[in-house]
GROMACS .gro file of C-alpha atoms in nm:
model
   56
    1MET     CA    1  -1.522   2.818  -2.629
    2GLU     CA    2  -1.643   2.480  -2.586
    3LYS     CA    3  -1.672   2.342  -2.263
    4HIS     CA    4  -1.645   1.948  -2.162
    5MET     CA    5  -1.904   1.764  -2.012
    6GLU     CA    6  -1.726   1.723  -1.709
    7GLU     CA    7  -1.684   2.135  -1.647
    8LEU     CA    8  -2.076   2.093  -1.722
    9ASN     CA    9  -2.211   1.894  -1.537
   10GLY     CA   10  -1.976   1.938  -1.190
   11ALA     CA   11  -1.794   1.580  -1.260
   12LEU     CA   12  -1.408   1.528  -1.179
   13PRO     CA   13  -1.233   1.426  -1.502
   14PHE     CA   14  -1.112   1.157  -1.366
   15ASN     CA   15  -1.220   0.785  -1.192
   16ALA     CA   16  -1.240   0.865  -0.815
   17SER     CA   17  -1.321   0.503  -0.733
   18LEU     CA   18  -1.077   0.267  -0.567
   19SER     CA   19  -0.972  -0.058  -0.784
   20GLU     CA   20  -1.038  -0.379  -0.610
   21GLU     CA   21  -0.653  -0.385  -0.611
   22GLU     CA   22  -0.630  -0.091  -0.446
   23ARG     CA   23  -0.930  -0.175  -0.174
   24ALA     CA   24  -0.748  -0.448  -0.113
   25ASN     CA   25  -0.384  -0.274  -0.061
   26LEU     CA   26  -0.536  -0.039   0.220
   27ARG     CA   27  -0.746  -0.344   0.390
   28PHE     CA   28  -0.350  -0.517   0.401
   29LEU     CA   29  -0.215  -0.225   0.519
   30LYS     CA   30  -0.494  -0.122   0.805
   31ALA     CA   31  -0.455  -0.527   0.904
   32THR     CA   32  -0.041  -0.512   0.913
   33GLN     CA   33  -0.081  -0.124   1.124
   34GLY     CA   34   0.205  -0.176   1.420
   35THR     CA   35   0.337  -0.489   1.302
   36PRO     CA   36   0.708  -0.477   1.420
   37VAL     CA   37   0.935  -0.407   1.103
   38THR     CA   38   1.341  -0.573   1.079
   39GLU     CA   39   1.510  -0.359   0.912
   40PHE     CA   40   1.887  -0.533   0.806
   41LYS     CA   41   2.244  -0.393   0.705
   42ASP     CA   42   2.331  -0.651   0.515
   43ALA     CA   43   2.302  -1.040   0.416
   44LYS     CA   44   2.463  -1.147   0.746
   45GLU     CA   45   2.217  -1.023   0.957
   46VAL     CA   46   1.899  -1.148   0.738
   47ALA     CA   47   2.074  -1.512   0.779
   48ASP     CA   48   2.126  -1.453   1.149
   49TRP     CA   49   1.784  -1.324   1.182
   50LEU     CA   50   1.632  -1.612   0.985
   51ASN     CA   51   1.863  -1.869   1.192
   52ASP     CA   52   1.760  -1.755   1.500
   53PRO     CA   53   1.547  -2.000   1.710
   54ASP     CA   54   1.372  -1.739   1.868
   55GLU     CA   55   1.219  -1.549   1.578
   56ASP     CA   56   0.899  -1.650   1.450
   0.00000   0.00000   0.00000
């Protein structure tokens, strides 16, 4: 039975490194970790939040 090169040299059968897009996404997630999140139930809550002068 013929073995694949990956099986012979111990390499993973897929690319284990992250793409630039994946690295950028991880940097973004780390930078925004702990940021408060506001969840809205409907469009009125969004409009009220956007029109609230106390919100940044």
